[in-house]
CSV table of C-alpha atoms in Angstrom, one decimal:
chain,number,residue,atom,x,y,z
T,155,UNK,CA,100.2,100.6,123.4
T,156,UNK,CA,99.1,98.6,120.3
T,157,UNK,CA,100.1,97.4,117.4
T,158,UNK,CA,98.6,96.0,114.0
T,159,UNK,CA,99.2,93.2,112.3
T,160,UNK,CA,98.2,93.2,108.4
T,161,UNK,CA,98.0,89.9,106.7
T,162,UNK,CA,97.4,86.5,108.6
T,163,UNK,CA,100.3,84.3,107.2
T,164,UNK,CA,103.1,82.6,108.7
T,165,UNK,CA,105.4,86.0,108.8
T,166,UNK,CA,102.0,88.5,110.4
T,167,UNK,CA,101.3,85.4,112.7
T,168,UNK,CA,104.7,85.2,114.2
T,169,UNK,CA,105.3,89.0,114.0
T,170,UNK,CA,102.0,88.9,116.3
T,171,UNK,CA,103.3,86.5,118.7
T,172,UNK,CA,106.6,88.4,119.2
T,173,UNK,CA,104.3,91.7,119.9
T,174,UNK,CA,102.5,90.1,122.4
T,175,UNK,CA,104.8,88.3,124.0
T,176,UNK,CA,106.3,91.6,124.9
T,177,UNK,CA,102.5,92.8,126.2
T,178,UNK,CA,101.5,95.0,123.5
T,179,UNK,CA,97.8,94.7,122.4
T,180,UNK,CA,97.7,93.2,118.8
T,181,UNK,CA,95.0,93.2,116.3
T,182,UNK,CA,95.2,91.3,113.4
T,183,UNK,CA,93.5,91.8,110.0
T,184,UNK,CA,93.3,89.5,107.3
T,185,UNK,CA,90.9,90.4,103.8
T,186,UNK,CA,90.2,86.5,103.9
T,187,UNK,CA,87.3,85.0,105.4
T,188,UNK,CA,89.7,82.7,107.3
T,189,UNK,CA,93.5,83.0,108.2
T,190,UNK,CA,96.6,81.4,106.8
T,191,UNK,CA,95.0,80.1,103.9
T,192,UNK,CA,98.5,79.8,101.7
T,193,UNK,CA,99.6,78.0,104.8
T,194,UNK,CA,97.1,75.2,104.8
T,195,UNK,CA,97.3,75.1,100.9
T,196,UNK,CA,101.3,74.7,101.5
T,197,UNK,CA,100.7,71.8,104.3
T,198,UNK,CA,97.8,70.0,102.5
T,199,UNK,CA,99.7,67.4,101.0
T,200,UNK,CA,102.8,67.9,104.0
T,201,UNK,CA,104.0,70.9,105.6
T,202,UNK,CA,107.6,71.2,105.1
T,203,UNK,CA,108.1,73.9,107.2
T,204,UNK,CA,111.9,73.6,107.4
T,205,UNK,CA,115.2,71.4,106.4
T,206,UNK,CA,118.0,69.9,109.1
T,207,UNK,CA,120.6,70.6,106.8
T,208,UNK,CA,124.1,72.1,107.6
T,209,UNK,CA,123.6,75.9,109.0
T,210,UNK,CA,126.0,77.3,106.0
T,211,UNK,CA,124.3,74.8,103.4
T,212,UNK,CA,120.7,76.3,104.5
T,213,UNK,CA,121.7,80.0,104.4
T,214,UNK,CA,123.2,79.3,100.7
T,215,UNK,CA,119.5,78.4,99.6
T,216,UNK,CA,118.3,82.4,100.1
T,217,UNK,CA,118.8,84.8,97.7
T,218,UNK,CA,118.6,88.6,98.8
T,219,UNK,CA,120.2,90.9,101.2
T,220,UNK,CA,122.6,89.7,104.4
T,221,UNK,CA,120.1,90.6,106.7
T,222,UNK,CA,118.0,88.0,106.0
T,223,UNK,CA,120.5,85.4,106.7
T,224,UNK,CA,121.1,86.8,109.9
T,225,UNK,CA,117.4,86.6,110.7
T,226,UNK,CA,116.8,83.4,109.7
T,227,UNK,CA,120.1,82.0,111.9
T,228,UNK,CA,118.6,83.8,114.8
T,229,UNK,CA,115.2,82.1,114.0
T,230,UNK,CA,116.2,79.0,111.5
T,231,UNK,CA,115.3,75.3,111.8
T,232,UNK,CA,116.4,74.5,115.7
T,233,UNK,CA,114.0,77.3,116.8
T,234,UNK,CA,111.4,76.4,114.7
T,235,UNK,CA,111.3,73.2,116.2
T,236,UNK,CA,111.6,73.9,119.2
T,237,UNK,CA,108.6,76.3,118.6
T,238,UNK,CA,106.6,73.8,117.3
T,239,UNK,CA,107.3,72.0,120.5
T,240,UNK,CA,106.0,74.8,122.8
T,241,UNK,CA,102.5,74.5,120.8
T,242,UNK,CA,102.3,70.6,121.5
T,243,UNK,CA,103.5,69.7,117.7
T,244,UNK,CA,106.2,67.6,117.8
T,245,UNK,CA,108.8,67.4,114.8
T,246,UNK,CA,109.7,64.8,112.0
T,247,UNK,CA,113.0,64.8,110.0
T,248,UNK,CA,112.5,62.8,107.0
T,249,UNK,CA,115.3,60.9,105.0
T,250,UNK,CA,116.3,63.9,103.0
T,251,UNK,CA,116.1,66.5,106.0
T,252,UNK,CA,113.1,68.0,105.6
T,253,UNK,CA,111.4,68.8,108.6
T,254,UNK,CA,107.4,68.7,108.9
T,255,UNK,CA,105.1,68.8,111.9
T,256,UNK,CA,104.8,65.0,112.9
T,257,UNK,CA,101.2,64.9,111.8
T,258,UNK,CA,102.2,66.3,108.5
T,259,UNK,CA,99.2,68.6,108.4
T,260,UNK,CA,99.4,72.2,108.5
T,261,UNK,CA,96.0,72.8,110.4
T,262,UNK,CA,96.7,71.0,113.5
T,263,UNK,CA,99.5,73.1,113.7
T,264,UNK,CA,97.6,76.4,112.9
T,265,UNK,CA,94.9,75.8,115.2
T,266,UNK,CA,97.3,75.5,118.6
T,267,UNK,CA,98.9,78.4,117.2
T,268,UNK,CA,95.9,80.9,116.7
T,269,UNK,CA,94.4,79.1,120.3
T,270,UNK,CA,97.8,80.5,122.1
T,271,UNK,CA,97.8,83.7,120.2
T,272,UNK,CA,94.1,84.5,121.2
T,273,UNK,CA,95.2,83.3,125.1
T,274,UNK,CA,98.0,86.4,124.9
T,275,UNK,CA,95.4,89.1,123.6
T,276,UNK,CA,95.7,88.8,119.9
T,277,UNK,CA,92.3,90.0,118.5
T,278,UNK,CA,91.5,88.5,115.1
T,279,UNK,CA,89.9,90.7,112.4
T,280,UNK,CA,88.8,88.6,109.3
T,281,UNK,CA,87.6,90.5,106.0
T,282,UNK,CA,89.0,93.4,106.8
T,283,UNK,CA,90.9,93.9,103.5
T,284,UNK,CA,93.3,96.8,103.5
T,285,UNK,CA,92.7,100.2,101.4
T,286,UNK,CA,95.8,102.3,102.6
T,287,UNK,CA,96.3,105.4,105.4
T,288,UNK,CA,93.2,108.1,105.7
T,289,UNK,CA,94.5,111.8,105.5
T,290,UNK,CA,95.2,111.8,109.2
T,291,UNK,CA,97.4,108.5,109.2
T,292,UNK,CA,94.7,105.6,109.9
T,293,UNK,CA,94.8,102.1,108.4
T,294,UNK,CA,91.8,101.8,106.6
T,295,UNK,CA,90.0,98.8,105.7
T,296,UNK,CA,86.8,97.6,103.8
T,297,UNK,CA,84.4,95.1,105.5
T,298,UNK,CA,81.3,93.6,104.8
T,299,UNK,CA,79.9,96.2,107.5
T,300,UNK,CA,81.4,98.9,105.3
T,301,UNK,CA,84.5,101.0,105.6
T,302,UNK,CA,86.2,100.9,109.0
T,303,UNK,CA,89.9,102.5,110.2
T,304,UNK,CA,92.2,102.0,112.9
T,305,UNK,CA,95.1,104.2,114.4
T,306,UNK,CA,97.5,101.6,115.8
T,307,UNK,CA,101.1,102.6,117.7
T,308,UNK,CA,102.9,100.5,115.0
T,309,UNK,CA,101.8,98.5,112.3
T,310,UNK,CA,103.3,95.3,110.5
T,311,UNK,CA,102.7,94.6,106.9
T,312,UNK,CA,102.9,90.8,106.0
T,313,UNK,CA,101.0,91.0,102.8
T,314,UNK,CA,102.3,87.9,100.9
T,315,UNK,CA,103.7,88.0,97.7
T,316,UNK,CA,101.8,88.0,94.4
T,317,UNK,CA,100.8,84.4,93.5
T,318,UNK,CA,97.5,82.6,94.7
T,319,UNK,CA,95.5,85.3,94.5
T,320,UNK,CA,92.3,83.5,95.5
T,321,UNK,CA,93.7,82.7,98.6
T,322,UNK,CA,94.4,86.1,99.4
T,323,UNK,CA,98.5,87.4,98.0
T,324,UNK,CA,97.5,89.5,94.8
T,325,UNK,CA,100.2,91.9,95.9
T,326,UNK,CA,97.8,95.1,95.7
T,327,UNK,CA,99.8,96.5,98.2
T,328,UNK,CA,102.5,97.3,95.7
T,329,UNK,CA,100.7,100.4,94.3
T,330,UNK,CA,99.8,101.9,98.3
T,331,UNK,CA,103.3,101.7,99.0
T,332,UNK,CA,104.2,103.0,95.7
T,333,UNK,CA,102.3,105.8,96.3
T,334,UNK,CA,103.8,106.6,99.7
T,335,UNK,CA,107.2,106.2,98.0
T,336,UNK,CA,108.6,102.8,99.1
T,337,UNK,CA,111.0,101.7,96.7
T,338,UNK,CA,109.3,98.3,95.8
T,339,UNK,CA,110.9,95.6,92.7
T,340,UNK,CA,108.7,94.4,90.0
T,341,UNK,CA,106.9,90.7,91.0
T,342,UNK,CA,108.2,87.7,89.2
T,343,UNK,CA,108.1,84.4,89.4
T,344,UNK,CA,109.6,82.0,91.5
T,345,UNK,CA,109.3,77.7,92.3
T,346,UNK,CA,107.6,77.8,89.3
T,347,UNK,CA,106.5,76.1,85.9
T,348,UNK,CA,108.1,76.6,82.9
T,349,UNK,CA,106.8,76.8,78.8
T,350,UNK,CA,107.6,74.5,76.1
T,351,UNK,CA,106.3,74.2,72.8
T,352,UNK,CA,105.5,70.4,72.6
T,353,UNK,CA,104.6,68.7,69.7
T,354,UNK,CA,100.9,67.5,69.7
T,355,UNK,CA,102.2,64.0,70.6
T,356,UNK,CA,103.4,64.7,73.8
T,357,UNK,CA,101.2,67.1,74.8
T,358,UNK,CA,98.2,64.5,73.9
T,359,UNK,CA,99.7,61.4,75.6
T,360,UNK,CA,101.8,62.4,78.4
T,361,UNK,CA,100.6,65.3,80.4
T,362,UNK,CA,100.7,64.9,84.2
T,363,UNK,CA,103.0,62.2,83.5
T,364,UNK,CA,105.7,61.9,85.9
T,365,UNK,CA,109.5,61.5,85.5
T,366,UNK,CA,111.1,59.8,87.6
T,367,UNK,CA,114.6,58.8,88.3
T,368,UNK,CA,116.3,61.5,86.3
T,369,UNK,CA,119.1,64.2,87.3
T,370,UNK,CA,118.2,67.8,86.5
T,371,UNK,CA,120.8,70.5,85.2
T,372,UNK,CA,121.1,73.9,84.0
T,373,UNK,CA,123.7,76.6,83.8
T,374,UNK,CA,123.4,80.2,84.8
T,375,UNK,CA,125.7,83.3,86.5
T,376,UNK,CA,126.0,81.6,88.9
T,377,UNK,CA,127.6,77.9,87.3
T,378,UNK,CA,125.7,74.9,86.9
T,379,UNK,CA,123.0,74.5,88.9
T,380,UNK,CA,121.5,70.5,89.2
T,381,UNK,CA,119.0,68.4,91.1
T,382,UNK,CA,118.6,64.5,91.4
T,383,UNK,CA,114.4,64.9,91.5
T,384,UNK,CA,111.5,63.8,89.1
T,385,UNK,CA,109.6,66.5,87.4
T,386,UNK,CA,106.0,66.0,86.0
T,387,UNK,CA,105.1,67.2,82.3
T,388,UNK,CA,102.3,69.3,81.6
T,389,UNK,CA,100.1,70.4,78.1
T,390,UNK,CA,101.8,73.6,77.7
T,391,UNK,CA,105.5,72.6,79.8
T,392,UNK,CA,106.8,71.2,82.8
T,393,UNK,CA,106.4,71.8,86.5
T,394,UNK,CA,107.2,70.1,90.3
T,395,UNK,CA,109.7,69.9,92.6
T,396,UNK,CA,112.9,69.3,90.6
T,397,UNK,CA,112.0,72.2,88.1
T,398,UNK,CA,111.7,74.2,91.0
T,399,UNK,CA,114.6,73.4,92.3
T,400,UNK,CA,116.7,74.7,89.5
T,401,UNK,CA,113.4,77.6,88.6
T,402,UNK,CA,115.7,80.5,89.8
T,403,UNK,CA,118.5,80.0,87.5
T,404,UNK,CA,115.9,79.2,84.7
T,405,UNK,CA,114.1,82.8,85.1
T,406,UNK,CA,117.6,84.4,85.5
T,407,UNK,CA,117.9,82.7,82.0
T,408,UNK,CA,114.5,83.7,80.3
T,409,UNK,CA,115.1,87.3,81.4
T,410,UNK,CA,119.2,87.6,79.6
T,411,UNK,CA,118.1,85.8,76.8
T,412,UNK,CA,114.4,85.5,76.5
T,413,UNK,CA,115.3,81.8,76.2
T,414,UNK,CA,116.9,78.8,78.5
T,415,UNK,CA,118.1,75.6,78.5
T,416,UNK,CA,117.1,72.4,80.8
T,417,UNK,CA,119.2,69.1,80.4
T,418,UNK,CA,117.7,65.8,81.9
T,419,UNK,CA,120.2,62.5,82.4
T,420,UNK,CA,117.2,60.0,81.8
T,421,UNK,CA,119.8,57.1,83.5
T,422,UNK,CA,122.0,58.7,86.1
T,423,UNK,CA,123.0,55.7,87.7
T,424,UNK,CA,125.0,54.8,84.1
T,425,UNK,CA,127.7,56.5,82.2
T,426,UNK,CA,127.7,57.2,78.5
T,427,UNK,CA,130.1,53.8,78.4
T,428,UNK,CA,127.9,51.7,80.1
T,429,UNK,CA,124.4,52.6,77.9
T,430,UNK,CA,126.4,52.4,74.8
T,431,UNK,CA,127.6,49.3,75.4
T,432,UNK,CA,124.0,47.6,76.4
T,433,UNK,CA,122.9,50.0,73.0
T,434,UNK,CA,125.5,48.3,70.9
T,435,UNK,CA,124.0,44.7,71.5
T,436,UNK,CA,122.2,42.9,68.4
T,437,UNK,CA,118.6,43.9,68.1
T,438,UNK,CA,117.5,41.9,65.1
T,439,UNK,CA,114.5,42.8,63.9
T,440,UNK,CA,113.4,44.5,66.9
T,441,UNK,CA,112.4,48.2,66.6
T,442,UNK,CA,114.2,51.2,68.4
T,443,UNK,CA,111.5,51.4,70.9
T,444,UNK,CA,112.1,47.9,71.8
T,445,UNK,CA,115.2,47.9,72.0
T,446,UNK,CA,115.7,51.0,74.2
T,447,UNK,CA,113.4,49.2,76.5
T,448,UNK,CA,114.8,45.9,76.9
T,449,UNK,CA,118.3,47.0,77.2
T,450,UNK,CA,118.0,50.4,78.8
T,451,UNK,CA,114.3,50.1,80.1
T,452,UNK,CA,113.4,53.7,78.5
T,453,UNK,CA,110.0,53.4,77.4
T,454,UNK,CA,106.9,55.8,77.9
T,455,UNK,CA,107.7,59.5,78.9
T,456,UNK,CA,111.7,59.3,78.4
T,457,UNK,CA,111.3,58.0,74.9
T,458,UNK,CA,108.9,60.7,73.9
T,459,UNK,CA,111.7,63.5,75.6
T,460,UNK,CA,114.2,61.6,73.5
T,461,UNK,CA,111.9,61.9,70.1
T,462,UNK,CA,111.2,65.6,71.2
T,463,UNK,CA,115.0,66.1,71.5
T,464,UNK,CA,115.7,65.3,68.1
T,465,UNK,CA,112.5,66.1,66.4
T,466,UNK,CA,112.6,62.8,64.1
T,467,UNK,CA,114.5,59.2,64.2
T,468,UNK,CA,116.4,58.7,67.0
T,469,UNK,CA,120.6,58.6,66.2
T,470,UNK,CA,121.3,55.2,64.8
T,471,UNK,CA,124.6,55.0,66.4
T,472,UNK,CA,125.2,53.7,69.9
T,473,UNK,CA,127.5,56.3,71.4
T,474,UNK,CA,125.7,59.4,70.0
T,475,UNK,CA,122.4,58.1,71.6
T,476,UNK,CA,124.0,57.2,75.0
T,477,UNK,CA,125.2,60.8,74.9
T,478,UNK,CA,121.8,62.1,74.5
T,479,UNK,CA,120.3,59.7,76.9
T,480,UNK,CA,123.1,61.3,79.6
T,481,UNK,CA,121.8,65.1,78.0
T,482,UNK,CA,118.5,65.4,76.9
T,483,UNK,CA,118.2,69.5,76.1
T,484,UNK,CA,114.5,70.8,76.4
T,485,UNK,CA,114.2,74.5,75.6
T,486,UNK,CA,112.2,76.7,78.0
T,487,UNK,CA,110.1,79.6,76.3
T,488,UNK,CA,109.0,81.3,79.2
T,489,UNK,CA,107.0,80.7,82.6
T,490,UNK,CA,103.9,79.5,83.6
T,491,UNK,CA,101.8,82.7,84.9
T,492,UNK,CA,102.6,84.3,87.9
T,493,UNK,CA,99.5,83.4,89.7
T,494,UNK,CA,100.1,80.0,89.9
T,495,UNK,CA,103.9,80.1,91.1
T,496,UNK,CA,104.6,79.1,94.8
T,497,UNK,CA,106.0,82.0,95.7
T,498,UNK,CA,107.1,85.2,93.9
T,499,UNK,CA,110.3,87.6,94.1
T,500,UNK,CA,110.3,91.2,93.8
T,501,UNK,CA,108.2,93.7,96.5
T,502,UNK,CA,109.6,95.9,99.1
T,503,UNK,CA,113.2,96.7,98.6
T,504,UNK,CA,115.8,96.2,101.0
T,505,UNK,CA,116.8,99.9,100.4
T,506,UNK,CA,113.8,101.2,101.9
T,507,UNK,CA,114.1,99.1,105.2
T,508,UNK,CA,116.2,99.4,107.9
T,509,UNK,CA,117.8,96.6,110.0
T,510,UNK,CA,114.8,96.0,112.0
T,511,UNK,CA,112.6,95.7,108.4
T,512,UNK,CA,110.6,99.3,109.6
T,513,UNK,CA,110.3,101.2,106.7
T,514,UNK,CA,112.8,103.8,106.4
T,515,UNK,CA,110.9,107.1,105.3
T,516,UNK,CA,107.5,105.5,107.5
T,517,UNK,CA,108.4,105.1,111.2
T,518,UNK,CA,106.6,102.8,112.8
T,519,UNK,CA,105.5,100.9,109.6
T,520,UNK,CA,107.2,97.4,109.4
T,521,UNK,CA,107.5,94.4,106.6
T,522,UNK,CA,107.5,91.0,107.1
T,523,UNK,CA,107.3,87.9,105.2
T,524,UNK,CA,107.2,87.4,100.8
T,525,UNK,CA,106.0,91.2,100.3
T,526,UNK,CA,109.8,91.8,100.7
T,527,UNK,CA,112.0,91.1,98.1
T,528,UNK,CA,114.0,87.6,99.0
T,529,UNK,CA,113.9,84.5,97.0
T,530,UNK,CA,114.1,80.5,98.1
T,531,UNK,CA,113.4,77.2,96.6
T,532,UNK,CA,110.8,75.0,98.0
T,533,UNK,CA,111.8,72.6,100.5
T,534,UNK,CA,111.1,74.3,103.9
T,535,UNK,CA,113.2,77.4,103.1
T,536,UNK,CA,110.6,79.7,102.1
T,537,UNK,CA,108.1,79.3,105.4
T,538,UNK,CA,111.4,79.2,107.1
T,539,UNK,CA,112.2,82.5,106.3
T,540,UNK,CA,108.4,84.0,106.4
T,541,UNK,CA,108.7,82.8,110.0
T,542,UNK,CA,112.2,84.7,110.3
T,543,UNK,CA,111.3,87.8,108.9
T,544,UNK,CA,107.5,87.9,110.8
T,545,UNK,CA,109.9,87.4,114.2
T,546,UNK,CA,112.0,89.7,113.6
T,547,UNK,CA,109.9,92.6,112.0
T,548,UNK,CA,107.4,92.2,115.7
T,549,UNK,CA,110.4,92.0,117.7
T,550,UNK,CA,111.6,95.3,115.6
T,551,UNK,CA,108.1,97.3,116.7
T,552,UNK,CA,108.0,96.1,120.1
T,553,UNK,CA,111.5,97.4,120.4
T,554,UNK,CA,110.6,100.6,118.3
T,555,UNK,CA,107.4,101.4,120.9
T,556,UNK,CA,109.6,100.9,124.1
T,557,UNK,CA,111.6,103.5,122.8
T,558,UNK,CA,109.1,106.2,121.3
């Protein structure tokens, strides 16, 4: 028996390792000259491949259907260390949970892995990128050596989503499974920047600017929705990890109302009380700026927000300008384009899969990873659940051979 793998990610390498750990001959294609390319881009500056936080805290991060939470408890942040182990890499917990390979790196980590996968019989197939089935049922793929097919027992898709395309998700596969009739949800964008018209000022002085020590908040369906992370400004917006925190609820917002509505507390650590009181002192001939700074210590990037706020002077009385300090609104006009978000929802719907991810009207055709259509926020829960899925979609066509 043998199986094919179709994409050489987190989710197609794990789904390989659980085929082969049950003997079954694997071949893995990838269209990229190399593999796991999003995965080395995710682990460049760290690899946060998971978070120690409470089991019912974790599973809350995910948004899609139950049977995705029960994969990732079967396969969640214990296992993954313990996995991580078994190749040599050891695991670090840092002071807010997340847990990274103790090196950091993400090639380190790949490497062991594709070493052990190659020692079970995995056969690696770069630039073979994926054109569909032949008439008669065959994967077929172009190559530099032209067009080549293959006729594999079972066969895992672990495409990726749709950002990044140049390392290798443009989320082509939409239209083949389309066309077989796989129930598949529009791509959109997820972890992502957001729009915001800017006046020229900002846009001029501050971009890439950092803000730091802020709380985050929006509201959606779902309540309010906050984070106590920095977020970095950019010519056209905003973007980084608190923004994607909250980038969900944001999208949600942008696609009720084709608007929505970001709040930033520039001092958290103070209530309106406190900064009104410390606004309220003397300031002589000193100018707003100056003042702000010495008895606040906004200056730089927070005053421009504040100025963008209001559009003009800042309010002259103490308690009004405490309260905007504590709220500063920024409308969001839309996201940044889909190619560059960290991850994307939509793709294969949970309709057309059964509870072992094989596609229900294509027996013996499996999906694994971001082609399917779940949603996380950065922080180790998205390769969490790539790793999940590409586990439980192998373990799903190993089972599925034994029994045809």
């Amino acid at each position: 028996m043998g199986a094919a793998i179709i994409g050489a990610g987190p989710a197609g390498l794990m789904a390989a390792e659980a085929l082969t750990a049950r003997g079954i001959n694997v071949d893995i294609y990838d269209a990229m000259p190399s593999v796991g390319r999003k995965f080395l881009m995710a682990g460049k500056s760290g690899l946060n491949i998971s978070h120690a936080e409470d089991a019912d805290v974790f599973l809350s991060r995910y948004r899609g259907d139950a049977r995705l939470a029960e994969m990732v408890k079967a396969f969640g942040p214990h296992e993954i260390t313990e996995w991580m182990q078994g190749l040599g890499i050891a695991a670090h917990t840092g002071p807010t949970g997340r847990v990274f390979p103790e090196m950091m790196k993400a090639s380190p980590l790949l490497r062991a892995w594709l070493v052990r996968l190659q020692e079970m019989g995995a056969v690696l197939h770069p630039r073979h990128r994926w054109q569909g089935w032949d008439k008669t049922g065959s994967l077929m793929f172009d190559t530099p050596d032209g067009a080549v097919t293959a006729t594999p027992d079972a066969t895992v898709l672990a495409l990726g989503g749709s950002s990044w395309k140049r390392l290798g998700s443009d989320g082509a596969w939409a239209s083949l499974l389309a066309g077989k009739g796989v129930a598949t949800a529009p791509f959109g964008p997820s972890n992502c920047g957001f729009l915001v018209d800017w006046s020229d000022h900002l846009k001029e002085k501050f971009p890439g600017d950092p803000v730091k020590s802020v709380r985050l908040w929006t509201d959606g369906t779902h309540g309010r929705q906050e984070t106590r992370s920095e977020f970095v400004i950019t010519e056209r917006g905003l973007e980084s990890g608190g923004i994607y925190t909250l980038s969900a609820t944001l999208v949600d917002g942008l696609a009720r109302n084709g608007k929505a509505a970001l709040f930033v507390d520039l001092l958290p650590d103070m209530d309106d009380g406190a900064i009104a009181e410390k606004l309220a002192r003397p300031r002589g001939k000193q100018s707003m700026a100056n003042h702000l700074r010495k008895s606040v210590n906004l200056s730089g990037v927070k005053l421009a927000l504040l100025h963008e706020a209001t559009g003009g002077p800042l309010p002259a009385a103490p308690s009004a300008l405490a309260k905007l300090i504590k709220a500063v609104p920024i409308k969001i006009t839309g996201t940044a384009p889909l190619d560059e978000a960290i991850s994307t929802t939509g793709g294969v719907a949970w309709s057309a899969l059964d509870e072992h991810l094989m596609l229900r009207d294509m027996p013996g055709v499996f999906c694994a990873g971001e082609m399917t259509d779940w949603d996380a926020p950065t922080g180790g829960y998205l390769i969490t659940a790539c790793l999940a899925t590409g586990k439980a979609a192998g373990a799903g066509a190993a089972n599925w051979l034994a029994r045809t």
